[in-house]
mmCIF file of C-alpha atoms in Angstrom:
data_model
loop_
_atom_site.group_PDB
_atom_site.id
_atom_site.type_symbol
_atom_site.label_atom_id
_atom_site.label_comp_id
_atom_site.label_asym_id
_atom_site.label_seq_id
_atom_site.Cartn_x
_atom_site.Cartn_y
_atom_site.Cartn_z
ATOM 1 C CA UNK L 1 58.584 21.757 22.979
ATOM 2 C CA UNK L 2 54.786 21.585 23.029
ATOM 3 C CA UNK L 3 54.633 23.903 20.038
ATOM 4 C CA UNK L 4 57.072 21.674 18.132
ATOM 5 C CA UNK L 5 54.990 18.585 18.970
ATOM 6 C CA UNK L 6 51.831 20.215 17.618
ATOM 7 C CA UNK L 7 53.602 21.064 14.366
ATOM 8 C CA UNK L 8 54.898 17.508 13.974
ATOM 9 C CA UNK L 9 51.396 16.154 14.629
ATOM 10 C CA UNK L 10 49.930 18.333 11.889
ATOM 11 C CA UNK L 11 52.454 16.965 9.389
ATOM 12 C CA UNK L 12 52.067 13.335 10.458
ATOM 13 C CA UNK L 13 48.232 13.288 10.570
ATOM 14 C CA UNK L 14 47.705 13.506 6.767
ATOM 15 C CA UNK L 15 50.116 10.633 6.241
ATOM 16 C CA UNK L 16 48.183 8.512 8.739
ATOM 17 C CA UNK L 17 44.892 9.299 7.030
ATOM 18 C CA UNK L 18 46.288 8.474 3.576
ATOM 19 C CA UNK L 19 47.683 5.206 4.891
ATOM 20 C CA UNK L 20 44.289 4.271 6.394
ATOM 21 C CA UNK L 21 42.508 5.152 3.179
ATOM 22 C CA UNK L 22 44.874 2.922 1.204
ATOM 23 C CA UNK L 23 44.857 -0.100 3.501
ATOM 24 C CA UNK L 24 41.239 -0.185 4.724
ATOM 25 C CA UNK L 25 39.012 -2.577 2.769
ATOM 26 C CA UNK L 26 35.234 -2.065 3.053
ATOM 27 C CA UNK L 27 34.449 -5.265 1.144
ATOM 28 C CA UNK L 28 33.986 -8.073 3.667
ATOM 29 C CA UNK L 29 33.689 -11.783 2.977
ATOM 30 C CA UNK L 30 30.460 -12.745 1.190
ATOM 31 C CA UNK L 31 27.459 -13.378 3.421
ATOM 32 C CA UNK L 32 23.951 -14.243 2.288
ATOM 33 C CA UNK L 33 21.415 -11.614 3.348
ATOM 34 C CA UNK L 34 17.858 -11.945 2.049
ATOM 35 C CA UNK L 35 15.654 -8.895 1.530
ATOM 36 C CA UNK L 36 11.997 -9.951 1.680
ATOM 37 C CA UNK L 37 8.780 -8.053 0.990
ATOM 38 C CA UNK L 38 5.351 -9.669 0.969
ATOM 39 C CA UNK L 39 1.786 -8.686 1.877
ATOM 40 C CA UNK L 40 -0.841 -11.429 2.017
ATOM 41 C CA UNK L 41 -4.460 -10.760 1.097
ATOM 42 C CA UNK L 42 -6.830 -13.730 1.018
ATOM 43 C CA UNK L 43 -8.869 -12.096 -1.761
ATOM 44 C CA UNK L 44 -5.897 -11.968 -4.150
ATOM 45 C CA UNK L 45 -5.948 -14.568 -6.901
ATOM 46 C CA UNK L 46 -2.119 -14.581 -6.999
ATOM 47 C CA UNK L 47 0.175 -13.950 -4.032
ATOM 48 C CA UNK L 48 3.546 -12.375 -4.856
ATOM 49 C CA UNK L 49 6.717 -12.275 -2.768
ATOM 50 C CA UNK L 50 9.702 -10.110 -3.618
ATOM 51 C CA UNK L 51 12.879 -11.870 -2.424
ATOM 52 C CA UNK L 52 16.296 -10.470 -3.295
ATOM 53 C CA UNK L 53 19.785 -10.699 -1.894
ATOM 54 C CA UNK L 54 21.911 -7.836 -0.684
ATOM 55 C CA UNK L 55 25.100 -7.259 -2.657
ATOM 56 C CA UNK L 56 28.337 -5.306 -2.467
ATOM 57 C CA UNK L 57 31.432 -5.395 -4.602
ATOM 58 C CA UNK L 58 34.412 -3.443 -5.850
ATOM 59 C CA UNK L 59 33.441 -0.633 -8.164
ATOM 60 C CA UNK L 60 30.168 1.162 -8.769
ATOM 61 C CA UNK L 61 27.191 -0.465 -6.992
ATOM 62 C CA UNK L 62 24.840 0.977 -9.627
ATOM 63 C CA UNK L 63 26.617 -1.142 -12.224
ATOM 64 C CA UNK L 64 25.995 -4.291 -10.171
ATOM 65 C CA UNK L 65 22.350 -3.303 -9.733
ATOM 66 C CA UNK L 66 21.791 -3.535 -13.478
ATOM 67 C CA UNK L 67 22.853 -7.209 -13.468
ATOM 68 C CA UNK L 68 20.054 -9.574 -12.416
ATOM 69 C CA UNK L 69 22.400 -12.123 -10.809
ATOM 70 C CA UNK L 70 23.716 -9.492 -8.396
ATOM 71 C CA UNK L 71 20.457 -9.286 -6.455
ATOM 72 C CA UNK L 72 18.436 -12.324 -7.551
ATOM 73 C CA UNK L 73 18.410 -15.725 -5.852
ATOM 74 C CA UNK L 74 16.653 -17.157 -8.893
ATOM 75 C CA UNK L 75 15.697 -20.800 -8.462
ATOM 76 C CA UNK L 76 18.392 -21.338 -5.805
ATOM 77 C CA UNK L 77 15.965 -20.900 -2.914
ATOM 78 C CA UNK L 78 12.925 -22.865 -1.800
ATOM 79 C CA UNK L 79 10.017 -20.652 -0.726
ATOM 80 C CA UNK L 80 7.275 -22.277 1.357
ATOM 81 C CA UNK L 81 4.280 -20.801 3.176
ATOM 82 C CA UNK L 82 3.268 -23.007 6.102
ATOM 83 C CA UNK L 83 -0.438 -22.737 6.961
ATOM 84 C CA UNK L 84 -1.546 -23.520 10.525
ATOM 85 C CA UNK L 85 -4.764 -23.161 12.489
ATOM 86 C CA UNK L 86 -5.109 -21.256 15.775
ATOM 87 C CA UNK L 87 -4.036 -24.410 17.642
ATOM 88 C CA UNK L 88 -0.729 -24.456 15.710
ATOM 89 C CA UNK L 89 -1.705 -27.575 13.792
ATOM 90 C CA UNK L 90 -0.066 -27.492 10.365
ATOM 91 C CA UNK L 91 -2.695 -27.719 7.635
ATOM 92 C CA UNK L 92 -0.715 -27.182 4.442
ATOM 93 C CA UNK L 93 2.671 -26.271 2.968
ATOM 94 C CA UNK L 94 2.291 -23.927 0.004
ATOM 95 C CA UNK L 95 5.261 -23.880 -2.363
ATOM 96 C CA UNK L 96 5.923 -20.645 -4.268
ATOM 97 C CA UNK L 97 7.220 -20.806 -7.844
ATOM 98 C CA UNK L 98 9.367 -18.260 -9.669
ATOM 99 C CA UNK L 99 7.632 -15.862 -12.044
ATOM 100 C CA UNK L 100 9.030 -12.975 -14.076
ATOM 101 C CA UNK L 101 6.994 -9.791 -14.432
ATOM 102 C CA UNK L 102 7.868 -7.430 -17.262
ATOM 103 C CA UNK L 103 6.241 -4.181 -16.181
ATOM 104 C CA UNK L 104 9.055 -2.599 -14.164
ATOM 105 C CA UNK L 105 9.974 0.883 -15.322
ATOM 106 C CA UNK L 106 13.669 1.641 -15.959
ATOM 107 C CA UNK L 107 15.636 2.661 -12.878
ATOM 108 C CA UNK L 108 18.702 1.829 -10.803
ATOM 109 C CA UNK L 109 17.873 -1.891 -10.842
ATOM 110 C CA UNK L 110 17.563 -4.161 -13.843
ATOM 111 C CA UNK L 111 14.374 -3.937 -15.906
ATOM 112 C CA UNK L 112 11.850 -4.554 -17.384
ATOM 113 C CA UNK L 113 11.863 -8.191 -16.219
ATOM 114 C CA UNK L 114 11.822 -8.709 -12.437
ATOM 115 C CA UNK L 115 11.803 -12.074 -10.699
ATOM 116 C CA UNK L 116 9.107 -12.723 -8.083
ATOM 117 C CA UNK L 117 7.881 -15.795 -6.220
ATOM 118 C CA UNK L 118 4.170 -16.525 -6.613
ATOM 119 C CA UNK L 119 1.367 -18.877 -5.615
ATOM 120 C CA UNK L 120 -2.314 -19.160 -6.536
ATOM 121 C CA UNK L 121 -3.224 -20.959 -3.304
ATOM 122 C CA UNK L 122 -6.428 -19.898 -1.593
ATOM 123 C CA UNK L 123 -5.766 -18.491 1.882
ATOM 124 C CA UNK L 124 -8.058 -18.660 4.913
ATOM 125 C CA UNK L 125 -8.477 -15.555 7.078
ATOM 126 C CA UNK L 126 -8.792 -17.742 10.191
ATOM 127 C CA UNK L 127 -5.371 -19.365 9.796
ATOM 128 C CA UNK L 128 -1.781 -18.327 10.479
ATOM 129 C CA UNK L 129 0.999 -18.242 7.873
ATOM 130 C CA UNK L 130 4.717 -18.760 8.383
ATOM 131 C CA UNK L 131 7.109 -17.967 5.546
ATOM 132 C CA UNK L 132 10.177 -20.209 5.226
ATOM 133 C CA UNK L 133 12.944 -19.444 2.713
ATOM 134 C CA UNK L 134 15.876 -21.841 2.431
ATOM 135 C CA UNK L 135 18.942 -21.613 0.219
ATOM 136 C CA UNK L 136 19.431 -24.840 -1.731
ATOM 137 C CA UNK L 137 23.204 -24.265 -1.783
ATOM 138 C CA UNK L 138 24.025 -23.190 1.777
ATOM 139 C CA UNK L 139 20.929 -24.082 3.854
ATOM 140 C CA UNK L 140 20.670 -20.398 4.815
ATOM 141 C CA UNK L 141 17.152 -20.032 6.293
ATOM 142 C CA UNK L 142 14.939 -16.947 6.542
ATOM 143 C CA UNK L 143 11.512 -16.857 8.200
ATOM 144 C CA UNK L 144 8.615 -14.657 9.271
ATOM 145 C CA UNK L 145 4.972 -14.982 10.366
ATOM 146 C CA UNK L 146 1.707 -13.153 9.845
ATOM 147 C CA UNK L 147 -2.009 -13.487 10.445
ATOM 148 C CA UNK L 148 -4.586 -12.158 7.972
ATOM 149 C CA UNK L 149 -6.950 -9.200 8.192
ATOM 150 C CA UNK L 150 -10.506 -10.515 8.523
ATOM 151 C CA UNK L 151 -13.406 -9.370 6.390
ATOM 152 C CA UNK L 152 -15.609 -6.607 7.803
ATOM 153 C CA UNK L 153 -18.557 -4.481 6.699
ATOM 154 C CA UNK L 154 -20.049 -0.994 6.667
ATOM 155 C CA UNK L 155 -22.816 -0.108 9.084
ATOM 156 C CA UNK L 156 -23.319 3.369 7.540
ATOM 157 C CA UNK L 157 -24.398 3.260 4.802
ATOM 158 C CA UNK L 158 -26.258 0.064 5.585
ATOM 159 C CA UNK L 159 -26.270 -2.947 3.296
ATOM 160 C CA UNK L 160 -29.816 -2.039 2.227
ATOM 161 C CA UNK L 161 -28.885 1.456 1.023
ATOM 162 C CA UNK L 162 -29.313 2.281 -2.641
ATOM 163 C CA UNK L 163 -27.924 5.817 -2.853
ATOM 164 C CA UNK L 164 -25.803 8.423 -1.077
ATOM 165 C CA UNK L 165 -27.354 11.781 -0.268
ATOM 166 C CA UNK L 166 -25.034 14.803 -0.127
ATOM 167 C CA UNK L 167 -27.764 17.461 -0.318
ATOM 168 C CA UNK L 168 -25.816 20.713 -0.265
ATOM 169 C CA UNK L 169 -28.127 22.670 2.025
ATOM 170 C CA UNK L 170 -27.784 20.070 4.781
ATOM 171 C CA UNK L 171 -24.876 21.313 6.926
ATOM 172 C CA UNK L 172 -24.720 18.891 9.871
ATOM 173 C CA UNK L 173 -21.732 16.568 10.224
ATOM 174 C CA UNK L 174 -22.187 13.107 8.747
ATOM 175 C CA UNK L 175 -20.145 9.886 9.087
ATOM 176 C CA UNK L 176 -19.180 6.787 7.179
ATOM 177 C CA UNK L 177 -18.973 3.943 9.718
ATOM 178 C CA UNK L 178 -17.622 0.388 9.561
ATOM 179 C CA UNK L 179 -16.746 -2.429 11.938
ATOM 180 C CA UNK L 180 -13.118 -2.673 13.000
ATOM 181 C CA UNK L 181 -11.439 -5.633 11.293
ATOM 182 C CA UNK L 182 -9.821 -8.399 13.296
ATOM 183 C CA UNK L 183 -6.017 -7.993 12.849
ATOM 184 C CA UNK L 184 -6.511 -4.633 11.096
ATOM 185 C CA UNK L 185 -4.409 -1.721 12.395
ATOM 186 C CA UNK L 186 -4.277 1.177 9.893
ATOM 187 C CA UNK L 187 -7.236 2.190 7.733
ATOM 188 C CA UNK L 188 -7.791 4.544 4.821
ATOM 189 C CA UNK L 189 -11.256 5.217 3.447
ATOM 190 C CA UNK L 190 -11.994 6.518 -0.055
ATOM 191 C CA UNK L 191 -15.103 7.083 -2.136
ATOM 192 C CA UNK L 192 -14.645 6.589 -5.891
ATOM 193 C CA UNK L 193 -17.207 8.633 -7.828
ATOM 194 C CA UNK L 194 -17.863 7.487 -11.403
ATOM 195 C CA UNK L 195 -19.389 9.653 -14.119
ATOM 196 C CA UNK L 196 -19.309 10.042 -17.888
ATOM 197 C CA UNK L 197 -18.744 12.996 -20.186
ATOM 198 C CA UNK L 198 -20.178 13.795 -23.599
ATOM 199 C CA UNK L 199 -17.644 15.683 -25.688
ATOM 200 C CA UNK L 200 -18.154 18.108 -28.572
ATOM 201 C CA UNK L 201 -16.806 15.429 -30.930
ATOM 202 C CA UNK L 202 -19.623 13.076 -29.904
ATOM 203 C CA UNK L 203 -17.292 10.784 -27.916
ATOM 204 C CA UNK L 204 -18.196 9.546 -24.451
ATOM 205 C CA UNK L 205 -15.478 9.476 -21.784
ATOM 206 C CA UNK L 206 -15.773 7.519 -18.542
ATOM 207 C CA UNK L 207 -13.995 9.037 -15.551
ATOM 208 C CA UNK L 208 -13.523 8.479 -11.831
ATOM 209 C CA UNK L 209 -12.492 10.945 -9.124
ATOM 210 C CA UNK L 210 -11.342 9.795 -5.696
ATOM 211 C CA UNK L 211 -12.469 11.383 -2.432
ATOM 212 C CA UNK L 212 -9.711 10.201 -0.082
ATOM 213 C CA UNK L 213 -9.952 10.615 3.689
ATOM 214 C CA UNK L 214 -7.090 10.769 6.244
ATOM 215 C CA UNK L 215 -5.667 7.506 7.559
ATOM 216 C CA UNK L 216 -6.746 6.192 10.946
ATOM 217 C CA UNK L 217 -4.683 3.979 13.259
ATOM 218 C CA UNK L 218 -6.486 2.004 15.961
ATOM 219 C CA UNK L 219 -5.198 1.048 19.389
ATOM 220 C CA UNK L 220 -6.752 -2.417 19.229
ATOM 221 C CA UNK L 221 -7.034 -5.008 16.467
ATOM 222 C CA UNK L 222 -9.667 -7.256 18.066
ATOM 223 C CA UNK L 223 -12.588 -6.313 15.785
ATOM 224 C CA UNK L 224 -14.834 -5.362 18.725
ATOM 225 C CA UNK L 225 -15.574 -1.697 17.923
ATOM 226 C CA UNK L 226 -16.587 0.625 15.095
ATOM 227 C CA UNK L 227 -14.538 3.163 13.145
ATOM 228 C CA UNK L 228 -15.970 6.298 11.592
ATOM 229 C CA UNK L 229 -14.810 9.085 9.294
ATOM 230 C CA UNK L 230 -16.668 12.411 9.596
ATOM 231 C CA UNK L 231 -17.551 14.713 6.696
ATOM 232 C CA UNK L 232 -20.009 17.391 5.679
ATOM 233 C CA UNK L 233 -22.018 17.341 2.470
ATOM 234 C CA UNK L 234 -20.252 20.508 1.380
ATOM 235 C CA UNK L 235 -16.966 18.548 1.419
ATOM 236 C CA UNK L 236 -18.289 16.375 -1.407
ATOM 237 C CA UNK L 237 -19.039 19.359 -3.630
ATOM 238 C CA UNK L 238 -15.667 20.966 -2.893
ATOM 239 C CA UNK L 239 -13.993 17.712 -3.914
ATOM 240 C CA UNK L 240 -15.961 17.606 -7.182
ATOM 241 C CA UNK L 241 -15.258 21.249 -7.989
ATOM 242 C CA UNK L 242 -11.560 20.676 -7.333
ATOM 243 C CA UNK L 243 -11.040 17.396 -9.201
ATOM 244 C CA UNK L 244 -13.592 17.141 -12.012
ATOM 245 C CA UNK L 245 -12.811 20.143 -14.296
ATOM 246 C CA UNK L 246 -9.821 19.660 -16.595
ATOM 247 C CA UNK L 247 -6.881 21.913 -15.832
ATOM 248 C CA UNK L 248 -6.524 22.466 -19.568
ATOM 249 C CA UNK L 249 -9.126 25.095 -20.551
ATOM 250 C CA UNK L 250 -9.528 23.702 -24.071
ATOM 251 C CA UNK L 251 -10.223 20.193 -22.765
ATOM 252 C CA UNK L 252 -12.799 21.508 -20.318
ATOM 253 C CA UNK L 253 -14.556 23.634 -22.938
ATOM 254 C CA UNK L 254 -14.867 20.523 -25.145
ATOM 255 C CA UNK L 255 -17.072 18.839 -22.517
ATOM 256 C CA UNK L 256 -20.754 19.416 -23.357
ATOM 257 C CA UNK L 257 -22.452 17.436 -20.580
ATOM 258 C CA UNK L 258 -21.660 15.225 -17.621
ATOM 259 C CA UNK L 259 -23.823 12.367 -16.352
ATOM 260 C CA UNK L 260 -23.625 10.974 -12.805
ATOM 261 C CA UNK L 261 -23.069 7.243 -12.464
ATOM 262 C CA UNK L 262 -22.113 5.068 -9.475
ATOM 263 C CA UNK L 263 -20.105 5.321 -6.258
ATOM 264 C CA UNK L 264 -17.728 2.750 -4.808
ATOM 265 C CA UNK L 265 -16.838 2.917 -1.111
ATOM 266 C CA UNK L 266 -13.493 1.319 -0.259
ATOM 267 C CA UNK L 267 -11.589 0.802 2.972
ATOM 268 C CA UNK L 268 -7.933 -0.241 2.661
ATOM 269 C CA UNK L 269 -6.461 -1.748 5.823
ATOM 270 C CA UNK L 270 -3.072 -3.183 6.792
ATOM 271 C CA UNK L 271 -1.854 -5.318 9.668
ATOM 272 C CA UNK L 272 0.098 -4.317 12.762
ATOM 273 C CA UNK L 273 3.543 -5.149 11.331
ATOM 274 C CA UNK L 274 2.929 -3.118 8.168
ATOM 275 C CA UNK L 275 1.715 -0.200 10.294
ATOM 276 C CA UNK L 276 4.931 -0.314 12.336
ATOM 277 C CA UNK L 277 6.966 -0.436 9.128
ATOM 278 C CA UNK L 278 5.128 2.630 7.764
ATOM 279 C CA UNK L 279 5.723 4.520 11.010
ATOM 280 C CA UNK L 280 9.412 3.649 11.002
ATOM 281 C CA UNK L 281 9.862 4.734 7.397
ATOM 282 C CA UNK L 282 7.732 7.869 7.521
ATOM 283 C CA UNK L 283 9.132 11.404 7.786
ATOM 284 C CA UNK L 284 10.833 12.402 11.039
ATOM 285 C CA UNK L 285 8.960 14.760 13.332
ATOM 286 C CA UNK L 286 12.096 16.718 14.244
ATOM 287 C CA UNK L 287 15.370 17.676 12.609
ATOM 288 C CA UNK L 288 17.406 15.849 15.244
ATOM 289 C CA UNK L 289 15.248 12.733 15.407
ATOM 290 C CA UNK L 290 16.847 9.585 13.983
ATOM 291 C CA UNK L 291 14.144 7.079 13.041
ATOM 292 C CA UNK L 292 14.888 3.411 13.777
ATOM 293 C CA UNK L 293 14.810 0.834 11.009
ATOM 294 C CA UNK L 294 12.187 -1.908 11.219
ATOM 295 C CA UNK L 295 12.115 -5.466 9.939
ATOM 296 C CA UNK L 296 10.115 -8.517 11.008
ATOM 297 C CA UNK L 297 12.198 -10.951 8.928
ATOM 298 C CA UNK L 298 14.213 -13.413 11.020
ATOM 299 C CA UNK L 299 17.759 -13.767 9.647
ATOM 300 C CA UNK L 300 17.003 -11.230 6.898
ATOM 301 C CA UNK L 301 15.645 -7.763 6.197
ATOM 302 C CA UNK L 302 12.235 -6.565 5.071
ATOM 303 C CA UNK L 303 8.553 -6.951 5.801
ATOM 304 C CA UNK L 304 6.048 -9.806 5.770
ATOM 305 C CA UNK L 305 2.534 -8.747 6.751
ATOM 306 C CA UNK L 306 -1.074 -8.539 5.581
ATOM 307 C CA UNK L 307 -3.455 -6.161 3.831
ATOM 308 C CA UNK L 308 -7.106 -6.114 2.809
ATOM 309 C CA UNK L 309 -9.545 -4.019 0.768
ATOM 310 C CA UNK L 310 -13.230 -3.919 1.670
ATOM 311 C CA UNK L 311 -15.864 -2.444 -0.655
ATOM 312 C CA UNK L 312 -19.525 -1.618 -0.147
ATOM 313 C CA UNK L 313 -20.847 -4.455 -2.310
ATOM 314 C CA UNK L 314 -23.570 -6.359 -0.433
ATOM 315 C CA UNK L 315 -24.123 -8.777 -3.315
ATOM 316 C CA UNK L 316 -20.492 -9.531 -4.112
ATOM 317 C CA UNK L 317 -19.814 -12.054 -5.497
ATOM 318 C CA UNK L 318 -21.080 -11.444 -8.084
ATOM 319 C CA UNK L 319 -21.432 -7.666 -8.226
ATOM 320 C CA UNK L 320 -25.078 -6.878 -9.005
ATOM 321 C CA UNK L 321 -25.664 -3.532 -7.297
ATOM 322 C CA UNK L 322 -23.658 -0.377 -6.589
ATOM 323 C CA UNK L 323 -24.517 2.851 -4.822
ATOM 324 C CA UNK L 324 -25.615 5.890 -6.822
ATOM 325 C CA UNK L 325 -25.998 9.539 -5.866
ATOM 326 C CA UNK L 326 -29.451 10.607 -4.751
ATOM 327 C CA UNK L 327 -31.578 12.701 -7.111
ATOM 328 C CA UNK L 328 -31.205 15.646 -4.689
ATOM 329 C CA UNK L 329 -27.416 15.411 -4.890
ATOM 330 C CA UNK L 330 -27.382 15.222 -8.691
ATOM 331 C CA UNK L 331 -29.716 18.220 -8.840
ATOM 332 C CA UNK L 332 -27.330 20.195 -6.641
ATOM 333 C CA UNK L 333 -24.428 19.193 -8.885
ATOM 334 C CA UNK L 334 -26.388 20.479 -11.859
ATOM 335 C CA UNK L 335 -27.648 23.738 -10.331
ATOM 336 C CA UNK L 336 -25.070 24.881 -7.739
ATOM 337 C CA UNK L 337 -21.853 24.125 -9.653
ATOM 338 C CA UNK L 338 -20.426 24.868 -13.082
ATOM 339 C CA UNK L 339 -19.570 21.216 -13.689
ATOM 340 C CA UNK L 340 -22.060 20.720 -16.552
ATOM 341 C CA UNK L 341 -23.958 17.872 -14.887
ATOM 342 C CA UNK L 342 -27.352 17.064 -16.351
ATOM 343 C CA UNK L 343 -30.371 17.338 -14.051
ATOM 344 C CA UNK L 344 -31.969 14.035 -13.004
ATOM 345 C CA UNK L 345 -35.052 12.917 -14.899
#
């Protein structure tokens, strides 16, 4: 009897599965869900917010993605940034207008025009900002809050420095050092080295190579300590020897001379919420580890946070002075590498 029951079950199970597949409908009633991405930087002349709506329908979702109305709220939402001081006193309400940017490359979603929400308002690093998005049709409301990353400065090199010395024979560890930024959580430092090339055709080419250092995440965001990135002078020359020569032998042979120019030191930093978002969306550390999703958008999905870029420019604005390489460093580039740099005068 048990054997007969098992046989009947095997015959009936496919019919049940087919019936479920036919009757089950994955398309629920429509519900507004906003997807929001925005990073505020008080030094930006224009602040952009990407606000879209989630969508699902019968048929191929990739087909819907190519239609702007499927994922765009258009002018049917009101986007306001409420500015308050540390005492929660409202100072201003900044209204964002729609703007279409036409530089999106082709992909799954419609292109090249993409709708954003933008404002040219000047932001204050000392104030707090609350984003409010309201549907004009349904009164559906989405919100989020962020502070801003405060300005900060290098201590090494000092503001009075004129050049960077990477003398190759000096082997002790060195450091770039800056003050931790208030509200800054994750940092990445890079040195952009500018130089020019004289080609066999007589043309001059201006180039930049980037010496990028590993990211650093701080425990605190109170701005009361210093951050440093260690290096050795030899690291600079290894970077140059790796990145400056053209991989194409013909292009490299066409370079007659190279001339050293300026250096730009940059620290990119993001706020605590953006750091959490990056951690949540980074690669898993184990094959069985399921990473949680992260969003700080109330009644929606996405991220609203802050970012900042700090450069070694003591006289900015306006820019009147940049760092150069020391004569000793340029001499080492000219005599200890095959990079065709001209000796300093």
